[in-house]
Amino acid sequence: MNMGKNKLARFAENKILPNVVQPTREEALNSFPLKGNWNKDFFKNENPIVLELGCGKGEYTVGLAKTFTDKNFIGIDISSDAVELANK
């Protein structure tokens, strides 16, 4: 039972991290404000977006972003631990 509480606490903490976007299921399916607006509202440029699913701690995504500075990278993971570490 502690593991579940820790997981919920980490997801709550992730909501305040500046580089973490964590919409609710309802938002993701219906009214997510960044849908179609990532470049304009989040990245503030028109670079192509590269999406990495299951980014884990984000090391690979960050490495790619450092190499390909003309692209915007979004890493997605469902692990709250991984998301927190990736943000750091």
PDB file of N, CA and C in Angstrom:
ATOM      1  N   MET A   1       0.810  -1.193   0.000  1.00  0.00           N
ATOM      2  CA  MET A   1       0.000   0.000   0.000  1.00  0.00           C
ATOM      3  C   MET A   1       0.859   1.266   0.000  1.00  0.00           C
ATOM      4  N   ASN A   2       1.992   1.277   0.647  1.00  0.00           N
ATOM      5  CA  ASN A   2       2.879   2.431   0.621  1.00  0.00           C
ATOM      6  C   ASN A   2       3.331   2.776  -0.785  1.00  0.00           C
ATOM      7  N   MET A   3       3.607   1.730  -1.603  1.00  0.00           N
ATOM      8  CA  MET A   3       4.076   1.983  -2.947  1.00  0.00           C
ATOM      9  C   MET A   3       3.052   2.815  -3.719  1.00  0.00           C
ATOM     10  N   GLY A   4       1.765   2.493  -3.575  1.00  0.00           N
ATOM     11  CA  GLY A   4       0.726   3.248  -4.262  1.00  0.00           C
ATOM     12  C   GLY A   4       0.678   4.692  -3.809  1.00  0.00           C
ATOM     13  N   LYS A   5       0.818   4.915  -2.506  1.00  0.00           N
ATOM     14  CA  LYS A   5       0.815   6.284  -1.984  1.00  0.00           C
ATOM     15  C   LYS A   5       2.023   7.054  -2.500  1.00  0.00           C
ATOM     16  N   ASN A   6       3.184   6.428  -2.532  1.00  0.00           N
ATOM     17  CA  ASN A   6       4.375   7.094  -3.048  1.00  0.00           C
ATOM     18  C   ASN A   6       4.209   7.452  -4.511  1.00  0.00           C
ATOM     19  N   LYS A   7       3.613   6.551  -5.260  1.00  0.00           N
ATOM     20  CA  LYS A   7       3.405   6.796  -6.684  1.00  0.00           C
ATOM     21  C   LYS A   7       2.491   8.002  -6.886  1.00  0.00           C
ATOM     22  N   LEU A   8       1.409   8.056  -6.132  1.00  0.00           N
ATOM     23  CA  LEU A   8       0.496   9.196  -6.243  1.00  0.00           C
ATOM     24  C   LEU A   8       1.174  10.488  -5.821  1.00  0.00           C
ATOM     25  N   ALA A   9       2.012  10.422  -4.800  1.00  0.00           N
ATOM     26  CA  ALA A   9       2.746  11.604  -4.349  1.00  0.00           C
ATOM     27  C   ALA A   9       3.710  12.081  -5.432  1.00  0.00           C
ATOM     28  N   ARG A  10       4.387  11.137  -6.098  1.00  0.00           N
ATOM     29  CA  ARG A  10       5.323  11.519  -7.159  1.00  0.00           C
ATOM     30  C   ARG A  10       4.580  12.153  -8.336  1.00  0.00           C
ATOM     31  N   PHE A  11       3.427  11.591  -8.708  1.00  0.00           N
ATOM     32  CA  PHE A  11       2.648  12.195  -9.784  1.00  0.00           C
ATOM     33  C   PHE A  11       2.215  13.607  -9.400  1.00  0.00           C
ATOM     34  N   ALA A  12       1.850  13.813  -8.138  1.00  0.00           N
ATOM     35  CA  ALA A  12       1.470  15.153  -7.667  1.00  0.00           C
ATOM     36  C   ALA A  12       2.665  16.102  -7.735  1.00  0.00           C
ATOM     37  N   GLU A  13       3.838  15.632  -7.335  1.00  0.00           N
ATOM     38  CA  GLU A  13       5.050  16.458  -7.400  1.00  0.00           C
ATOM     39  C   GLU A  13       5.399  16.806  -8.841  1.00  0.00           C
ATOM     40  N   ASN A  14       5.203  15.855  -9.754  1.00  0.00           N
ATOM     41  CA  ASN A  14       5.527  16.089 -11.164  1.00  0.00           C
ATOM     42  C   ASN A  14       4.707  17.225 -11.762  1.00  0.00           C
ATOM     43  N   LYS A  15       3.518  17.471 -11.220  1.00  0.00           N
ATOM     44  CA  LYS A  15       2.655  18.525 -11.756  1.00  0.00           C
ATOM     45  C   LYS A  15       3.277  19.910 -11.642  1.00  0.00           C
ATOM     46  N   ILE A  16       4.193  20.103 -10.700  1.00  0.00           N
ATOM     47  CA  ILE A  16       4.792  21.435 -10.525  1.00  0.00           C
ATOM     48  C   ILE A  16       6.141  21.578 -11.229  1.00  0.00           C
ATOM     49  N   LEU A  17       6.631  20.508 -11.839  1.00  0.00           N
ATOM     50  CA  LEU A  17       7.914  20.577 -12.544  1.00  0.00           C
ATOM     51  C   LEU A  17       7.736  21.340 -13.854  1.00  0.00           C
ATOM     52  N   PRO A  18       8.631  22.260 -14.164  1.00  0.00           N
ATOM     53  CA  PRO A  18       8.437  23.146 -15.316  1.00  0.00           C
ATOM     54  C   PRO A  18       8.474  22.446 -16.677  1.00  0.00           C
ATOM     55  N   ASN A  19       9.173  21.356 -16.810  1.00  0.00           N
ATOM     56  CA  ASN A  19       9.288  20.691 -18.108  1.00  0.00           C
ATOM     57  C   ASN A  19       8.429  19.442 -18.209  1.00  0.00           C
ATOM     58  N   VAL A  20       7.517  19.256 -17.263  1.00  0.00           N
ATOM     59  CA  VAL A  20       6.646  18.083 -17.261  1.00  0.00           C
ATOM     60  C   VAL A  20       5.222  18.520 -17.573  1.00  0.00           C
ATOM     61  N   VAL A  21       4.633  17.882 -18.573  1.00  0.00           N
ATOM     62  CA  VAL A  21       3.238  18.109 -18.921  1.00  0.00           C
ATOM     63  C   VAL A  21       2.515  16.818 -18.591  1.00  0.00           C
ATOM     64  N   GLN A  22       1.553  16.905 -17.690  1.00  0.00           N
ATOM     65  CA  GLN A  22       0.880  15.709 -17.195  1.00  0.00           C
ATOM     66  C   GLN A  22      -0.632  15.925 -17.213  1.00  0.00           C
ATOM     67  N   PRO A  23      -1.248  15.839 -18.399  1.00  0.00           N
ATOM     68  CA  PRO A  23      -2.689  16.065 -18.456  1.00  0.00           C
ATOM     69  C   PRO A  23      -3.453  14.890 -17.835  1.00  0.00           C
ATOM     70  N   THR A  24      -4.662  15.170 -17.424  1.00  0.00           N
ATOM     71  CA  THR A  24      -5.540  14.091 -16.976  1.00  0.00           C
ATOM     72  C   THR A  24      -5.964  13.293 -18.199  1.00  0.00           C
ATOM     73  N   ARG A  25      -6.519  12.130 -17.976  1.00  0.00           N
ATOM     74  CA  ARG A  25      -7.007  11.312 -19.094  1.00  0.00           C
ATOM     75  C   ARG A  25      -8.054  12.085 -19.886  1.00  0.00           C
ATOM     76  N   GLU A  26      -8.958  12.732 -19.173  1.00  0.00           N
ATOM     77  CA  GLU A  26     -10.016  13.507 -19.816  1.00  0.00           C
ATOM     78  C   GLU A  26      -9.435  14.618 -20.682  1.00  0.00           C
ATOM     79  N   GLU A  27      -8.448  15.352 -20.151  1.00  0.00           N
ATOM     80  CA  GLU A  27      -7.803  16.418 -20.925  1.00  0.00           C
ATOM     81  C   GLU A  27      -7.115  15.854 -22.164  1.00  0.00           C
ATOM     82  N   ALA A  28      -6.402  14.761 -21.989  1.00  0.00           N
ATOM     83  CA  ALA A  28      -5.662  14.170 -23.113  1.00  0.00           C
ATOM     84  C   ALA A  28      -6.596  13.733 -24.226  1.00  0.00           C
ATOM     85  N   LEU A  29      -7.766  13.266 -23.875  1.00  0.00           N
ATOM     86  CA  LEU A  29      -8.707  12.780 -24.882  1.00  0.00           C
ATOM     87  C   LEU A  29      -9.575  13.879 -25.487  1.00  0.00           C
ATOM     88  N   ASN A  30      -9.787  14.976 -24.759  1.00  0.00           N
ATOM     89  CA  ASN A  30     -10.774  15.951 -25.221  1.00  0.00           C
ATOM     90  C   ASN A  30     -10.282  17.382 -25.359  1.00  0.00           C
ATOM     91  N   SER A  31      -9.742  17.943 -24.315  1.00  0.00           N
ATOM     92  CA  SER A  31      -9.529  19.392 -24.321  1.00  0.00           C
ATOM     93  C   SER A  31      -8.097  19.795 -23.988  1.00  0.00           C
ATOM     94  N   PHE A  32      -7.131  18.993 -24.358  1.00  0.00           N
ATOM     95  CA  PHE A  32      -5.746  19.283 -24.023  1.00  0.00           C
ATOM     96  C   PHE A  32      -5.297  20.541 -24.755  1.00  0.00           C
ATOM     97  N   PRO A  33      -4.928  21.612 -24.022  1.00  0.00           N
ATOM     98  CA  PRO A  33      -4.642  22.902 -24.669  1.00  0.00           C
ATOM     99  C   PRO A  33      -3.427  22.896 -25.595  1.00  0.00           C
ATOM    100  N   LEU A  34      -2.477  21.983 -25.398  1.00  0.00           N
ATOM    101  CA  LEU A  34      -1.306  21.960 -26.282  1.00  0.00           C
ATOM    102  C   LEU A  34      -1.546  21.157 -27.564  1.00  0.00           C
ATOM    103  N   LYS A  35      -2.680  20.479 -27.654  1.00  0.00           N
ATOM    104  CA  LYS A  35      -2.970  19.692 -28.853  1.00  0.00           C
ATOM    105  C   LYS A  35      -2.934  20.604 -30.081  1.00  0.00           C
ATOM    106  N   GLY A  36      -1.996  20.313 -30.971  1.00  0.00           N
ATOM    107  CA  GLY A  36      -1.837  21.115 -32.182  1.00  0.00           C
ATOM    108  C   GLY A  36      -1.097  22.426 -31.966  1.00  0.00           C
ATOM    109  N   ASN A  37      -0.691  22.700 -30.729  1.00  0.00           N
ATOM    110  CA  ASN A  37      -0.061  23.985 -30.410  1.00  0.00           C
ATOM    111  C   ASN A  37       1.291  23.842 -29.717  1.00  0.00           C
ATOM    112  N   TRP A  38       1.904  22.671 -29.760  1.00  0.00           N
ATOM    113  CA  TRP A  38       3.164  22.446 -29.049  1.00  0.00           C
ATOM    114  C   TRP A  38       4.233  23.448 -29.452  1.00  0.00           C
ATOM    115  N   ASN A  39       4.415  23.623 -30.749  1.00  0.00           N
ATOM    116  CA  ASN A  39       5.479  24.526 -31.202  1.00  0.00           C
ATOM    117  C   ASN A  39       5.213  25.958 -30.763  1.00  0.00           C
ATOM    118  N   LYS A  40       4.004  26.418 -30.983  1.00  0.00           N
ATOM    119  CA  LYS A  40       3.667  27.813 -30.672  1.00  0.00           C
ATOM    120  C   LYS A  40       3.666  28.077 -29.167  1.00  0.00           C
ATOM    121  N   ASP A  41       3.016  27.214 -28.384  1.00  0.00           N
ATOM    122  CA  ASP A  41       2.787  27.511 -26.969  1.00  0.00           C
ATOM    123  C   ASP A  41       3.818  26.923 -26.006  1.00  0.00           C
ATOM    124  N   PHE A  42       4.502  25.855 -26.386  1.00  0.00           N
ATOM    125  CA  PHE A  42       5.450  25.229 -25.462  1.00  0.00           C
ATOM    126  C   PHE A  42       6.898  25.475 -25.886  1.00  0.00           C
ATOM    127  N   PHE A  43       7.213  25.129 -27.129  1.00  0.00           N
ATOM    128  CA  PHE A  43       8.590  25.264 -27.600  1.00  0.00           C
ATOM    129  C   PHE A  43       8.918  26.669 -28.099  1.00  0.00           C
ATOM    130  N   LYS A  44       7.918  27.412 -28.515  1.00  0.00           N
ATOM    131  CA  LYS A  44       8.088  28.782 -29.024  1.00  0.00           C
ATOM    132  C   LYS A  44       8.988  28.831 -30.252  1.00  0.00           C
ATOM    133  N   ASN A  45       8.870  27.789 -31.107  1.00  0.00           N
ATOM    134  CA  ASN A  45       9.577  27.781 -32.385  1.00  0.00           C
ATOM    135  C   ASN A  45       8.832  26.843 -33.334  1.00  0.00           C
ATOM    136  N   GLU A  46       9.302  26.744 -34.549  1.00  0.00           N
ATOM    137  CA  GLU A  46       8.630  25.913 -35.556  1.00  0.00           C
ATOM    138  C   GLU A  46       9.425  24.659 -35.915  1.00  0.00           C
ATOM    139  N   ASN A  47      10.361  24.255 -35.064  1.00  0.00           N
ATOM    140  CA  ASN A  47      11.152  23.050 -35.346  1.00  0.00           C
ATOM    141  C   ASN A  47      10.268  21.809 -35.350  1.00  0.00           C
ATOM    142  N   PRO A  48      10.646  20.780 -36.143  1.00  0.00           N
ATOM    143  CA  PRO A  48       9.894  19.527 -36.128  1.00  0.00           C
ATOM    144  C   PRO A  48       9.945  18.893 -34.738  1.00  0.00           C
ATOM    145  N   ILE A  49       8.903  18.159 -34.410  1.00  0.00           N
ATOM    146  CA  ILE A  49       8.812  17.498 -33.106  1.00  0.00           C
ATOM    147  C   ILE A  49       9.158  16.021 -33.265  1.00  0.00           C
ATOM    148  N   VAL A  50      10.010  15.530 -32.370  1.00  0.00           N
ATOM    149  CA  VAL A  50      10.366  14.114 -32.309  1.00  0.00           C
ATOM    150  C   VAL A  50       9.785  13.574 -31.007  1.00  0.00           C
ATOM    151  N   LEU A  51       9.034  12.489 -31.091  1.00  0.00           N
ATOM    152  CA  LEU A  51       8.369  11.897 -29.944  1.00  0.00           C
ATOM    153  C   LEU A  51       9.042  10.584 -29.578  1.00  0.00           C
ATOM    154  N   GLU A  52       9.451  10.456 -28.320  1.00  0.00           N
ATOM    155  CA  GLU A  52      10.015   9.187 -27.855  1.00  0.00           C
ATOM    156  C   GLU A  52       9.071   8.577 -26.825  1.00  0.00           C
ATOM    157  N   LEU A  53       8.510   7.438 -27.171  1.00  0.00           N
ATOM    158  CA  LEU A  53       7.614   6.719 -26.263  1.00  0.00           C
ATOM    159  C   LEU A  53       8.430   5.799 -25.381  1.00  0.00           C
ATOM    160  N   GLY A  54       8.131   5.795 -24.085  1.00  0.00           N
ATOM    161  CA  GLY A  54       8.890   4.975 -23.144  1.00  0.00           C
ATOM    162  C   GLY A  54      10.280   5.528 -22.948  1.00  0.00           C
ATOM    163  N   CYS A  55      10.369   6.831 -22.666  1.00  0.00           N
ATOM    164  CA  CYS A  55      11.672   7.503 -22.599  1.00  0.00           C
ATOM    165  C   CYS A  55      12.454   7.174 -21.335  1.00  0.00           C
ATOM    166  N   GLY A  56      11.832   6.502 -20.368  1.00  0.00           N
ATOM    167  CA  GLY A  56      12.555   6.158 -19.146  1.00  0.00           C
ATOM    168  C   GLY A  56      13.072   7.398 -18.453  1.00  0.00           C
ATOM    169  N   LYS A  57      14.345   7.390 -18.099  1.00  0.00           N
ATOM    170  CA  LYS A  57      14.949   8.523 -17.388  1.00  0.00           C
ATOM    171  C   LYS A  57      15.325   9.671 -18.331  1.00  0.00           C
ATOM    172  N   GLY A  58      15.159   9.474 -19.623  1.00  0.00           N
ATOM    173  CA  GLY A  58      15.355  10.550 -20.581  1.00  0.00           C
ATOM    174  C   GLY A  58      16.756  10.733 -21.119  1.00  0.00           C
ATOM    175  N   GLU A  59      17.690   9.866 -20.726  1.00  0.00           N
ATOM    176  CA  GLU A  59      19.067  10.069 -21.179  1.00  0.00           C
ATOM    177  C   GLU A  59      19.190  10.054 -22.699  1.00  0.00           C
ATOM    178  N   TYR A  60      18.520   9.123 -23.344  1.00  0.00           N
ATOM    179  CA  TYR A  60      18.597   9.014 -24.802  1.00  0.00           C
ATOM    180  C   TYR A  60      17.961  10.236 -25.454  1.00  0.00           C
ATOM    181  N   THR A  61      16.813  10.650 -24.940  1.00  0.00           N
ATOM    182  CA  THR A  61      16.128  11.817 -25.490  1.00  0.00           C
ATOM    183  C   THR A  61      16.980  13.071 -25.347  1.00  0.00           C
ATOM    184  N   VAL A  62      17.587  13.264 -24.187  1.00  0.00           N
ATOM    185  CA  VAL A  62      18.447  14.435 -23.964  1.00  0.00           C
ATOM    186  C   VAL A  62      19.661  14.385 -24.884  1.00  0.00           C
ATOM    187  N   GLY A  63      20.235  13.202 -25.052  1.00  0.00           N
ATOM    188  CA  GLY A  63      21.373  13.059 -25.957  1.00  0.00           C
ATOM    189  C   GLY A  63      21.011  13.426 -27.382  1.00  0.00           C
ATOM    190  N   LEU A  64      19.845  12.967 -27.827  1.00  0.00           N
ATOM    191  CA  LEU A  64      19.386  13.329 -29.165  1.00  0.00           C
ATOM    192  C   LEU A  64      19.153  14.831 -29.284  1.00  0.00           C
ATOM    193  N   ALA A  65      18.559  15.415 -28.248  1.00  0.00           N
ATOM    194  CA  ALA A  65      18.269  16.856 -28.280  1.00  0.00           C
ATOM    195  C   ALA A  65      19.552  17.677 -28.353  1.00  0.00           C
ATOM    196  N   LYS A  66      20.599  17.215 -27.688  1.00  0.00           N
ATOM    197  CA  LYS A  66      21.883  17.920 -27.746  1.00  0.00           C
ATOM    198  C   LYS A  66      22.514  17.805 -29.122  1.00  0.00           C
ATOM    199  N   THR A  67      22.293  16.673 -29.780  1.00  0.00           N
ATOM    200  CA  THR A  67      22.854  16.442 -31.109  1.00  0.00           C
ATOM    201  C   THR A  67      22.043  17.139 -32.197  1.00  0.00           C
ATOM    202  N   PHE A  68      20.731  17.079 -32.087  1.00  0.00           N
ATOM    203  CA  PHE A  68      19.840  17.633 -33.110  1.00  0.00           C
ATOM    204  C   PHE A  68      19.113  18.846 -32.546  1.00  0.00           C
ATOM    205  N   THR A  69      19.829  19.947 -32.431  1.00  0.00           N
ATOM    206  CA  THR A  69      19.281  21.148 -31.810  1.00  0.00           C
ATOM    207  C   THR A  69      18.212  21.839 -32.670  1.00  0.00           C
ATOM    208  N   ASP A  70      18.053  21.371 -33.903  1.00  0.00           N
ATOM    209  CA  ASP A  70      17.046  21.946 -34.788  1.00  0.00           C
ATOM    210  C   ASP A  70      15.722  21.199 -34.703  1.00  0.00           C
ATOM    211  N   LYS A  71      15.570  20.355 -33.679  1.00  0.00           N
ATOM    212  CA  LYS A  71      14.334  19.602 -33.476  1.00  0.00           C
ATOM    213  C   LYS A  71      13.867  19.779 -32.026  1.00  0.00           C
ATOM    214  N   ASN A  72      12.567  19.627 -31.821  1.00  0.00           N
ATOM    215  CA  ASN A  72      11.983  19.640 -30.479  1.00  0.00           C
ATOM    216  C   ASN A  72      11.697  18.206 -30.070  1.00  0.00           C
ATOM    217  N   PHE A  73      12.051  17.844 -28.859  1.00  0.00           N
ATOM    218  CA  PHE A  73      11.881  16.472 -28.387  1.00  0.00           C
ATOM    219  C   PHE A  73      10.868  16.403 -27.255  1.00  0.00           C
ATOM    220  N   ILE A  74       9.989  15.420 -27.356  1.00  0.00           N
ATOM    221  CA  ILE A  74       9.027  15.113 -26.300  1.00  0.00           C
ATOM    222  C   ILE A  74       9.246  13.659 -25.916  1.00  0.00           C
ATOM    223  N   GLY A  75       9.513  13.424 -24.640  1.00  0.00           N
ATOM    224  CA  GLY A  75       9.661  12.066 -24.121  1.00  0.00           C
ATOM    225  C   GLY A  75       8.449  11.716 -23.292  1.00  0.00           C
ATOM    226  N   ILE A  76       7.899  10.534 -23.521  1.00  0.00           N
ATOM    227  CA  ILE A  76       6.703  10.086 -22.803  1.00  0.00           C
ATOM    228  C   ILE A  76       7.024   8.817 -22.041  1.00  0.00           C
ATOM    229  N   ASP A  77       6.620   8.793 -20.777  1.00  0.00           N
ATOM    230  CA  ASP A  77       6.745   7.584 -19.967  1.00  0.00           C
ATOM    231  C   ASP A  77       5.624   7.576 -18.943  1.00  0.00           C
ATOM    232  N   ILE A  78       5.214   6.387 -18.523  1.00  0.00           N
ATOM    233  CA  ILE A  78       4.141   6.295 -17.532  1.00  0.00           C
ATOM    234  C   ILE A  78       4.676   6.131 -16.120  1.00  0.00           C
ATOM    235  N   SER A  79       5.964   5.938 -15.976  1.00  0.00           N
ATOM    236  CA  SER A  79       6.564   5.787 -14.654  1.00  0.00           C
ATOM    237  C   SER A  79       6.806   7.155 -14.024  1.00  0.00           C
ATOM    238  N   SER A  80       6.193   7.403 -12.886  1.00  0.00           N
ATOM    239  CA  SER A  80       6.380   8.701 -12.227  1.00  0.00           C
ATOM    240  C   SER A  80       7.829   8.892 -11.807  1.00  0.00           C
ATOM    241  N   ASP A  81       8.508   7.817 -11.419  1.00  0.00           N
ATOM    242  CA  ASP A  81       9.935   7.908 -11.071  1.00  0.00           C
ATOM    243  C   ASP A  81      10.749   8.339 -12.281  1.00  0.00           C
ATOM    244  N   ALA A  82      10.495   7.698 -13.417  1.00  0.00           N
ATOM    245  CA  ALA A  82      11.241   8.013 -14.631  1.00  0.00           C
ATOM    246  C   ALA A  82      11.002   9.457 -15.057  1.00  0.00           C
ATOM    247  N   VAL A  83       9.762   9.902 -14.988  1.00  0.00           N
ATOM    248  CA  VAL A  83       9.435  11.278 -15.386  1.00  0.00           C
ATOM    249  C   VAL A  83      10.153  12.275 -14.491  1.00  0.00           C
ATOM    250  N   GLU A  84      10.148  12.017 -13.191  1.00  0.00           N
ATOM    251  CA  GLU A  84      10.830  12.917 -12.258  1.00  0.00           C
ATOM    252  C   GLU A  84      12.334  12.971 -12.548  1.00  0.00           C
ATOM    253  N   LEU A  85      12.940  11.812 -12.780  1.00  0.00           N
ATOM    254  CA  LEU A  85      14.373  11.776 -13.090  1.00  0.00           C
ATOM    255  C   LEU A  85      14.670  12.431 -14.430  1.00  0.00           C
ATOM    256  N   ALA A  86      13.810  12.201 -15.415  1.00  0.00           N
ATOM    257  CA  ALA A  86      14.011  12.803 -16.741  1.00  0.00           C
ATOM    258  C   ALA A  86      13.970  14.326 -16.654  1.00  0.00           C
ATOM    259  N   ASN A  87      13.101  14.862 -15.842  1.00  0.00           N
ATOM    260  CA  ASN A  87      13.003  16.316 -15.704  1.00  0.00           C
ATOM    261  C   ASN A  87      14.296  16.899 -15.142  1.00  0.00           C
ATOM    262  N   LYS A  88      14.913  16.175 -14.241  1.00  0.00           N
ATOM    263  CA  LYS A  88      16.156  16.670 -13.632  1.00  0.00           C
ATOM    264  C   LYS A  88      17.285  16.599 -14.621  1.00  0.00           C
TER     265      LYS A  88
END
